[in-house]
XYZ file of C-alpha atoms in Angstrom:
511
model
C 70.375 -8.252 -19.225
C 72.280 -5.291 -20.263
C 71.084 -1.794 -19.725
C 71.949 1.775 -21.867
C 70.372 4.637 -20.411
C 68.032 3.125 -18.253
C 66.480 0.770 -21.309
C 67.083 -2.846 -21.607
C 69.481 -3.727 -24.417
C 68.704 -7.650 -25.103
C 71.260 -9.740 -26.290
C 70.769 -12.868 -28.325
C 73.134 -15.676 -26.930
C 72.730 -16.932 -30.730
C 74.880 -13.503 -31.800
C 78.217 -13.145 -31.068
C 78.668 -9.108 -31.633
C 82.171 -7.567 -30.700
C 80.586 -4.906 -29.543
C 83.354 -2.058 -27.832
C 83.053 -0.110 -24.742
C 83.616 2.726 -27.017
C 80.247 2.140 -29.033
C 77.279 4.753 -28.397
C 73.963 4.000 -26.898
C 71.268 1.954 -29.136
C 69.374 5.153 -28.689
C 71.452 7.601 -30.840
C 72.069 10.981 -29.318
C 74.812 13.179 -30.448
C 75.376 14.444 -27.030
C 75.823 10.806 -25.297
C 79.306 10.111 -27.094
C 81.002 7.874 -24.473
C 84.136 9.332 -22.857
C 86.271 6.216 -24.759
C 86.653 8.192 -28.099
C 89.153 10.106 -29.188
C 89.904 13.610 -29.850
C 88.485 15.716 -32.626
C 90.682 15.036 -35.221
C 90.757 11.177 -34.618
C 87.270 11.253 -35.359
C 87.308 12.834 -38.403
C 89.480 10.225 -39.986
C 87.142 7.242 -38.965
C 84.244 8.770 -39.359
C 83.217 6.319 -42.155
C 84.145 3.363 -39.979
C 82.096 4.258 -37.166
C 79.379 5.272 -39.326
C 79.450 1.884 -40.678
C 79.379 0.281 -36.993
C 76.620 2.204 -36.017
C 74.890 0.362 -38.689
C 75.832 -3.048 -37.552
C 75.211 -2.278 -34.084
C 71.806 -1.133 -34.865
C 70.568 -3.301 -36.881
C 71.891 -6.459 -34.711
C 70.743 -4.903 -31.724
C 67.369 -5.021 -33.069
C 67.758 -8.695 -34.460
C 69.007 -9.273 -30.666
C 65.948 -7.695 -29.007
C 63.515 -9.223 -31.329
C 64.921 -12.545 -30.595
C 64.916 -12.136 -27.011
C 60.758 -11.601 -27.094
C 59.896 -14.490 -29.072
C 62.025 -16.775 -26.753
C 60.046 -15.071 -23.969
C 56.867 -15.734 -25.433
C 55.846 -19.805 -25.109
C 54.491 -20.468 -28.810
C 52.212 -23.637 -28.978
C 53.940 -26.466 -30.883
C 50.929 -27.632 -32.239
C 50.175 -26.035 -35.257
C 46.420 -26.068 -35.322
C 47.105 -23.606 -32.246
C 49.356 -21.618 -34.257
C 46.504 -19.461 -34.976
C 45.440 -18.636 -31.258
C 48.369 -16.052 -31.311
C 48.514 -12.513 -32.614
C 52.182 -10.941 -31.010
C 52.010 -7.201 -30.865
C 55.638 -6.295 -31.808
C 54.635 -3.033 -30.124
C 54.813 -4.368 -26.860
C 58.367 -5.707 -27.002
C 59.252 -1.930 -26.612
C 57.359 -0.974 -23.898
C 58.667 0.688 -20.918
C 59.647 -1.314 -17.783
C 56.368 -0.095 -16.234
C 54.177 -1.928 -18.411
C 53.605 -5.539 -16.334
C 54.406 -8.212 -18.458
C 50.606 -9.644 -17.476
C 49.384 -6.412 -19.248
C 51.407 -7.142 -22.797
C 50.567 -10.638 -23.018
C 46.935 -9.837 -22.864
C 47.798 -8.547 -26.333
C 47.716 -12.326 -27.628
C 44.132 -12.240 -28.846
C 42.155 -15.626 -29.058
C 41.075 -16.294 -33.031
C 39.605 -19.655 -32.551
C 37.009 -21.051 -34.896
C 34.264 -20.778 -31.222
C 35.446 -17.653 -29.900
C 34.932 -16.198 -34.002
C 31.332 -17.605 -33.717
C 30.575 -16.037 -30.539
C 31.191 -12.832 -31.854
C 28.272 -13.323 -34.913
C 24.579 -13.740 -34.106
C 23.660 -17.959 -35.302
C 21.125 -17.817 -37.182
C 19.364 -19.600 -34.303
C 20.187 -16.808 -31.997
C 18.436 -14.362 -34.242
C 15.433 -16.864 -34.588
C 15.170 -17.127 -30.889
C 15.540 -12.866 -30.400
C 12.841 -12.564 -33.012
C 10.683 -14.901 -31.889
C 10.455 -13.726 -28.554
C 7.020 -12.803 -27.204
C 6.761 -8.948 -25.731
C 5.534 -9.418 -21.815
C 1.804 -9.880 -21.379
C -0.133 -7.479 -19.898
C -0.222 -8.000 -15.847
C -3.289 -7.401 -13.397
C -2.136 -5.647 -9.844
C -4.757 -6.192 -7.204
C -3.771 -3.115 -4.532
C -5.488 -2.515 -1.178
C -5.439 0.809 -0.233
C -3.549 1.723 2.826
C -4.150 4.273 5.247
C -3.038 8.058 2.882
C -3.155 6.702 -0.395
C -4.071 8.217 -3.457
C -4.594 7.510 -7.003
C -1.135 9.113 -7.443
C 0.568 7.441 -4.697
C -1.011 4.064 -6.127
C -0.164 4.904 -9.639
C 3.530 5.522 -8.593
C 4.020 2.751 -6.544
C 2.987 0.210 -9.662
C 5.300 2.515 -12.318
C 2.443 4.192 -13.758
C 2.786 7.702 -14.697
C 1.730 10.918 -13.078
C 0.386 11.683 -16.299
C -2.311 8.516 -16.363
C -3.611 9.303 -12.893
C -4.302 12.920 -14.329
C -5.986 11.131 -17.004
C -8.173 8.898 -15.269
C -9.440 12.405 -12.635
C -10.002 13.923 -15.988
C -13.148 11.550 -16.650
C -14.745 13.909 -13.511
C -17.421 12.799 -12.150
C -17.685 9.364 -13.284
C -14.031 8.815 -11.678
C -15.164 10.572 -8.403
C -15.417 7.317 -6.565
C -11.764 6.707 -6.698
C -10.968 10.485 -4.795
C -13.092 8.877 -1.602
C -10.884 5.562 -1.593
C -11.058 3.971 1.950
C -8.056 2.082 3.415
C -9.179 -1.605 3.208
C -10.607 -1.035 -0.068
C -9.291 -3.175 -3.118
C -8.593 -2.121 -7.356
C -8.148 -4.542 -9.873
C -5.527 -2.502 -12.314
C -4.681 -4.371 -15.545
C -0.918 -2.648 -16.999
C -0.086 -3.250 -20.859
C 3.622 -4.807 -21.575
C 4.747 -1.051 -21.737
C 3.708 0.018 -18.666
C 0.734 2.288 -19.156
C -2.862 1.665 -17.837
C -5.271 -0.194 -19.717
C -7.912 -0.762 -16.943
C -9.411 -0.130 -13.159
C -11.844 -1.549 -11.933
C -13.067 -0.730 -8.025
C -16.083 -2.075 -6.133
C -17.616 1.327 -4.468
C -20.062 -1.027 -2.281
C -21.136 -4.317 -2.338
C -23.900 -3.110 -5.504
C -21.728 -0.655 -7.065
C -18.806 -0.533 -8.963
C -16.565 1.543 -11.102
C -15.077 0.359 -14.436
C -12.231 2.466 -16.371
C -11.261 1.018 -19.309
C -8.899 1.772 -22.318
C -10.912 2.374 -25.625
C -9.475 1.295 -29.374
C -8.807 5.067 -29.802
C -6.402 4.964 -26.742
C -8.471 7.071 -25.008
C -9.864 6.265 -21.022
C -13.822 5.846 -20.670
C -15.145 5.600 -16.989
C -19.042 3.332 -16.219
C -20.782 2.547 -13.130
C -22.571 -0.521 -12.284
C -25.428 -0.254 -9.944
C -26.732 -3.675 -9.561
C -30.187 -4.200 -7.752
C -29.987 -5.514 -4.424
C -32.619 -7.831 -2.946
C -33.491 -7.579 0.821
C -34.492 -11.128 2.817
C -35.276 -11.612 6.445
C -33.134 -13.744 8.766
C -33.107 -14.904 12.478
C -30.801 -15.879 14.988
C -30.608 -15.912 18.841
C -28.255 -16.922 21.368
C -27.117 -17.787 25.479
C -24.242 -15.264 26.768
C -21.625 -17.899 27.713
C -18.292 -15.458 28.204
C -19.569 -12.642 26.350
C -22.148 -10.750 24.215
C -19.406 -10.383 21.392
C -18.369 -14.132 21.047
C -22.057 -15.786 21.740
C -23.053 -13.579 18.896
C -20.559 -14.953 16.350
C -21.406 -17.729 17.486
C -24.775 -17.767 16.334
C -23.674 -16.455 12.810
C -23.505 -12.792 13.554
C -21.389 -10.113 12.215
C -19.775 -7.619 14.663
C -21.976 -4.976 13.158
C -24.961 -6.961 14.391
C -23.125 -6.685 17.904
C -22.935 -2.904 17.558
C -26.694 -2.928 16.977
C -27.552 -5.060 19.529
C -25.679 -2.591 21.715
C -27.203 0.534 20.700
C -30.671 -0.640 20.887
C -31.072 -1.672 24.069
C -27.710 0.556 25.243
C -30.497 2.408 27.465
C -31.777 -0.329 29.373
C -28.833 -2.227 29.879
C -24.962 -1.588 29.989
C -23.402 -4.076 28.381
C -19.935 -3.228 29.689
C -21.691 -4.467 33.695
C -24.459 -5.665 33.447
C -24.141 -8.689 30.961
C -23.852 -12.027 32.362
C -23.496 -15.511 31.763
C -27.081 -17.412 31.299
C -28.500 -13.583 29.281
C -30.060 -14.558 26.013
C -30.476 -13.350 22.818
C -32.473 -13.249 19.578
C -33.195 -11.384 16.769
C -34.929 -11.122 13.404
C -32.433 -8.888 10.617
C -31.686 -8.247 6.657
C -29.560 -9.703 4.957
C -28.843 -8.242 1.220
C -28.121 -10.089 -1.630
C -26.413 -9.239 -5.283
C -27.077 -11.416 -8.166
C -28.148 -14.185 -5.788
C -25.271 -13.610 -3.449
C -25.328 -12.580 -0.056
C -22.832 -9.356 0.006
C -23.754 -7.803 3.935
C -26.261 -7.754 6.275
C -28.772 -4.950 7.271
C -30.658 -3.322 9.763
C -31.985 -5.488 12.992
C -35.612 -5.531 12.368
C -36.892 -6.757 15.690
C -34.720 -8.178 18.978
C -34.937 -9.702 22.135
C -32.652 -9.449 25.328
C -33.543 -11.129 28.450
C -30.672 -9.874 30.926
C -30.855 -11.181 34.851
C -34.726 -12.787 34.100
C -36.082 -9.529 32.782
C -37.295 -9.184 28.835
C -36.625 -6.152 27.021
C -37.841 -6.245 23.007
C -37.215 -3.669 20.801
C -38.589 -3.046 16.577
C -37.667 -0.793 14.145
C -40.175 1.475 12.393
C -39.977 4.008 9.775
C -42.063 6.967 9.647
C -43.880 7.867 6.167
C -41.292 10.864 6.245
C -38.469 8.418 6.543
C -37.271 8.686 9.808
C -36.866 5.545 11.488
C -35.665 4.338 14.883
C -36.290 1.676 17.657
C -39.523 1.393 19.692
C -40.919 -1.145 22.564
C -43.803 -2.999 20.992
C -46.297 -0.718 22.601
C -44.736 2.367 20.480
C -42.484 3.379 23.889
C -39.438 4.758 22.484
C -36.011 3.069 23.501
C -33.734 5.372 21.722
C -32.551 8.663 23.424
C -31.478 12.245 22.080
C -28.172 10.664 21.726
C -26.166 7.773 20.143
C -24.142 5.631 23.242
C -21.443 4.684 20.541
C -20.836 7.197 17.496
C -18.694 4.563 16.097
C -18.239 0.737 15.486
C -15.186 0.215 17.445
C -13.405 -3.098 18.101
C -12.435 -2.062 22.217
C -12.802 0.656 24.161
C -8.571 1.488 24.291
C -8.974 4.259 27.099
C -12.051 4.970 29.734
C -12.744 8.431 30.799
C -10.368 9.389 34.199
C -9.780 12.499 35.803
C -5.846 10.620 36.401
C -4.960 8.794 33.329
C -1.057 8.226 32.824
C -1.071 9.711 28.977
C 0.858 7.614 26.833
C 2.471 10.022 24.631
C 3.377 12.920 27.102
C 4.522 10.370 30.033
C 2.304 11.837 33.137
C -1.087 12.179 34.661
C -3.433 14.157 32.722
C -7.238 13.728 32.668
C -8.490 12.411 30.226
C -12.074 13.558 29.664
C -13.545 11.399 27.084
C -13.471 7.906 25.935
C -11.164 6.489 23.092
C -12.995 3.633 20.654
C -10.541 1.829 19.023
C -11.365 1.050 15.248
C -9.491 0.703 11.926
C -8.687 3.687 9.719
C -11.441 5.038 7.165
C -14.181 3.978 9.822
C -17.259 6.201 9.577
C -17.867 8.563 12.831
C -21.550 9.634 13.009
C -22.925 12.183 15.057
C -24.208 11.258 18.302
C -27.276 13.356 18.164
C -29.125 16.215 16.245
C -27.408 18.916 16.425
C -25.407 22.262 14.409
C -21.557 22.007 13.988
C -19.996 24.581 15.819
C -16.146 23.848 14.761
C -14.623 21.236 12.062
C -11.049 21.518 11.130
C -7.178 21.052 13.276
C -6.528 21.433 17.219
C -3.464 20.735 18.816
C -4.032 17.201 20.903
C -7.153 16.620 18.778
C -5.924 16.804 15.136
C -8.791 16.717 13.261
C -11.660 17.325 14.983
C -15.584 18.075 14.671
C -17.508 19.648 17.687
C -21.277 19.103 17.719
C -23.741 21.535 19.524
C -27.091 20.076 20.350
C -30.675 21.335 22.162
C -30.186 21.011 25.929
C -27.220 22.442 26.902
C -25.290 19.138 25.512
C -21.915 19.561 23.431
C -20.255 16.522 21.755
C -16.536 16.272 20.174
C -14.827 13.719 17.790
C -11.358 13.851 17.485
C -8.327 12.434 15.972
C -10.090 11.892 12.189
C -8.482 10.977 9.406
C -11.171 13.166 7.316
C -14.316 15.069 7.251
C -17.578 14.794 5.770
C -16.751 16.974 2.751
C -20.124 18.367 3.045
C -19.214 19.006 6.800
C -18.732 23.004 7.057
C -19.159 25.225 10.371
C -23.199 25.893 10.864
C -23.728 22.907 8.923
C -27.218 20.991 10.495
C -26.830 17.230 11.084
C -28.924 14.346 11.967
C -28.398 11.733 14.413
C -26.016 9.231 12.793
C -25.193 11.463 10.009
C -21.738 10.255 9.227
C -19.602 13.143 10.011
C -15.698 12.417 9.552
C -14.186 8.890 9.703
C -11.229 7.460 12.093
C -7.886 8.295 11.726
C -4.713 8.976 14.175
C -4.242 12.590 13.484
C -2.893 15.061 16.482
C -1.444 13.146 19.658
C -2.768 9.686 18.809
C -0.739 6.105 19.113
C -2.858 4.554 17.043
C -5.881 4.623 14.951
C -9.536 5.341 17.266
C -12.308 7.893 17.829
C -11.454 10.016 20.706
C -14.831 11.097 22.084
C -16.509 13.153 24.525
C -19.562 14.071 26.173
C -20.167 17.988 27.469
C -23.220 18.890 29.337
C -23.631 22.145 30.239
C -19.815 22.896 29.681
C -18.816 20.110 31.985
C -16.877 16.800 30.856
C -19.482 14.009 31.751
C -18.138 10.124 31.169
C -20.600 9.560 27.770
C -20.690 5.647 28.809
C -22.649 6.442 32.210
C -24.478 9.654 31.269
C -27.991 10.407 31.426
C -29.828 11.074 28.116
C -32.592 13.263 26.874
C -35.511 10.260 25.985
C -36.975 10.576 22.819
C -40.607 10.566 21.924
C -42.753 8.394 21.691
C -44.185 7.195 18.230
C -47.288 9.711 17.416
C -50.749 9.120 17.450
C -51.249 9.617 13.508
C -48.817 6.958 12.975
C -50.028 4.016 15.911
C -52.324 2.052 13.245
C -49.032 1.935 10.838
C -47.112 1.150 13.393
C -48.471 -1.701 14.766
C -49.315 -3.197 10.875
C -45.261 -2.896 10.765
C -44.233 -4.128 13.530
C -46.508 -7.036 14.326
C -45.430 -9.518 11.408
C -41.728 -9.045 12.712
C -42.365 -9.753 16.260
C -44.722 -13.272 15.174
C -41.383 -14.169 13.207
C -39.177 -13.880 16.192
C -41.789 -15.433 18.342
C -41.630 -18.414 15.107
C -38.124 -18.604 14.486
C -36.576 -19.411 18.550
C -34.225 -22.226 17.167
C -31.892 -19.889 15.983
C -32.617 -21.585 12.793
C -32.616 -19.253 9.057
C -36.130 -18.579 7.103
C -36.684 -21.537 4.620
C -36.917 -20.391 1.380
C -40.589 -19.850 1.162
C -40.301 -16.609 4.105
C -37.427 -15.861 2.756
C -39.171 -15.099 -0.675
C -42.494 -14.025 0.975
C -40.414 -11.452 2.973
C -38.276 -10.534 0.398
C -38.323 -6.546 -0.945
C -35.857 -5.358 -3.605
C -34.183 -1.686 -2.838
């Protein structure tokens, strides 16, 4: 390869061109006449000659650099492939920095497939329009511990714009502003991602239904269903412990909790509970539609701890007040709750030297800590008048309780209040004040409670209570018409066996 001026000059080997040193570039320039040529004058006379070389030169140069391009480029032999290539005489006269990779990717393919690919078949278009839109999809959610409708909405792609809709309907929607963690929605979403439907079970009777109308507009409805109350029994023998017998014998852990609380005066179930105790009990159990959906309130029990019987039934006062009574109208409750909470385990006792597990040293810790999932409900432990709800370092959220006596009670580490709950607010014993949560210096979710008396910090799991009173004289007669038809169906029912369906039905009531 020969080069002028930095450009390759290609030279067919087909051409024989007598081409003399004293030519000029294939690039003309008026100022590159080589240093061959001859004075002024001598040009003048061939002037025509040279003109008429320049000619030839050029136009066999080109021939020559044309040629030299096709012989580079392979060409198919086969004519049906003849077709295949499209050369881009453009590229021939690239500059040297072009790769040669780069200017044979100008050979474009024409084939008879690669010219179909480039249409829509007619079976293509069949299959695009024939293509169903995606159906509409139902997202069962559990709430988690600070959720919201909006933080719900936006984790399934819905809109900030359809959770304002649905807290538009008000009231009827109010339900979904006191979501729980644990609880569960059903939310159908259309093909293009807007809401269509919610529905959420409130309780185990009640529900919520949202629906999209055919005016695209969002309609709220709750269901109340009736539920219908039945009587059940059960008993037990303490094998390992009070917890496990009782599931044992068919129990929930809420029955456990009762158990606890009714006879938490008499006996300390954290000691005094040994293998060989014995249990049984007569409770409710509440049905929907036939179903059983929970149980209810322990109507009568039995505990026989270390030989000794305690019983215990519940009666309700004309005004509504109810509570737990020995058979001879002897109160066994107290001014005060033991445990203002369901709580799987105690996490942390009270101690004057606890090694805290945040701050890494001994500090007292002057209350107890019930361990129990987020969203459970805190009541108070006793009648009383809230003297401060709101945030406290160490504490987060906390209520504090002051009751008759000289007794002060504190709940901390909520995840909410009572929205009713206000300071100077009046509340009942087991009024449910807040509900569990980890706020403040907390490791995990529980109740941190404690027990003042008379401004001192008092261990609430060994303190002495205020006893309550007994049942009064205007309402024996009732009483003992109450009480005495649960207490024969305890006495009855010792197998641990359920009601047969006839006392089921003849002790049925529907609330």
């Amino acid at each position: 390869m020969h080069r002028l001026n930095g450009y390759p000059l290609f030279i067919s080997r087909s051409l024989k061109l007598n081409i003399k040193p004293c030519m000029v570039p294939l690039y003309l320039n008026n100022s590159e006449w080589l240093p061959c040529m001859r004075r002024q004058n001598l040009f003048a006379k061939k002037k025509s000659r040279i003109a008429t070389w320049l000619k030839v030169t050029a136009l066999f140069s080109g021939i020559g650099t044309l040629g030299i391009v096709i012989a580079k480029v392979s060409l198919p032999t086969d004519p049906a492939l003849d077709r295949q290539v499209e050369l881009s005489i453009s590229a021939a006269i690239a500059p040297p920095e072009t790769p040669l990779a780069q200017r044979d990717a100008t050979l474009l393919d024409r084939s008879p497939s690669a010219l179909t690919a480039e249409t829509d078949t007619p079976s293509a278009v069949t299959a695009e329009a024939s293509r169903e839109p995606n159906p509409d999809t139902t997202r069962t959610v559990r709430v988690q511990s600070g959720d919201s409708l909006s933080v719900i909405f936006s984790r399934l792609g819905l809109s900030a714009q359809e959770a304002s809709n649905v807290i538009a309907l008000g009231d009827q929607a109010a339900p979904l502003e006191k979501m729980r963690p644990g609880d569960t929605l059903d939310i159908l979403i259309s093909a293009d991602q807007s809401l269509k439907s919610i529905n959420y079970q409130i309780a185990p009777n009640q529900s919520l239904s949202i629906q999209r109308n055919a005016d695209n507009q969002l309609t709220a409805n709750q269901i109340v269903l009736p539920v219908e109350t039945r009587l059940a029994t059960a008993e037990g023998h303490i094998d390992s412990s009070l917890y496990q017998s009782a599931i044992d014998a068919g129990l929930s852990a809420n029955m456990v909790l009762q158990l606890a609380d009714i006879f938490g005066w008499k006996i300390n179930f954290l000691k005094d509970v040994q293998n060989g105790d014995h249990f049984r009990l007569v409770y409710e159990e509440k049905f929907v539609q036939g179903k059983r959906v929970q149980t209810g309130h322990v109507m009568a029990a039995e505990f026989t701890n270390a030989g000794k019987v305690f019983q215990a039934v519940r009666y309700t006062t004309p005004e509504g007040k109810a509570g737990y009574y020995e058979p001879n109208g002897a109160s066994l409750g107290r001014g005060f709750l033991r445990y203002p909470v369901e709580f799987s385990r105690i996490s942390s006792k009270f101690s004057l030297a606890r090694l805290h597990p945040i701050y890494d040293r001994i500090k007292p810790h002057k209350g107890v800590d019930f361990a129990a999932p987020t969203g459970t409900p805190i009541h108070a432990a006793g009648a009383g008048k809230v003297e401060f709800v709101g945030w406290q370092h160490g504490y987060g959220k906390v209520v504090k309780i002051k009751h008759d006596g000289g007794y002060e009670t504190v709940y901390g580490h909520m995840s909410r209040f009572n929205a009713a709950l206000k300071k100077g607010s009046t509340v009942a014993m087991g009024q449910t004040i807040g509900f569990v949560g980890m706020t403040g210096d907390a490791t995990g979710p529980h109740l941190h409670y404690e027990f003042h008396v008379k401004g001192v910090y008092t261990d609430p799991l060994i303190a002495k209570m205020p006893e309550a009173n007994p049942i009064p004289s205007k309402y024996r007669k009732d009483f003992l018409a109450q009480t005495q038809s649960v207490l024969d169906l305890m006495a009855q029912n010792s197998q641990a066996a359920p009601l047969n369906e006839a006392n089921a039905s003849a002790l049925a009531t529907n609330d």
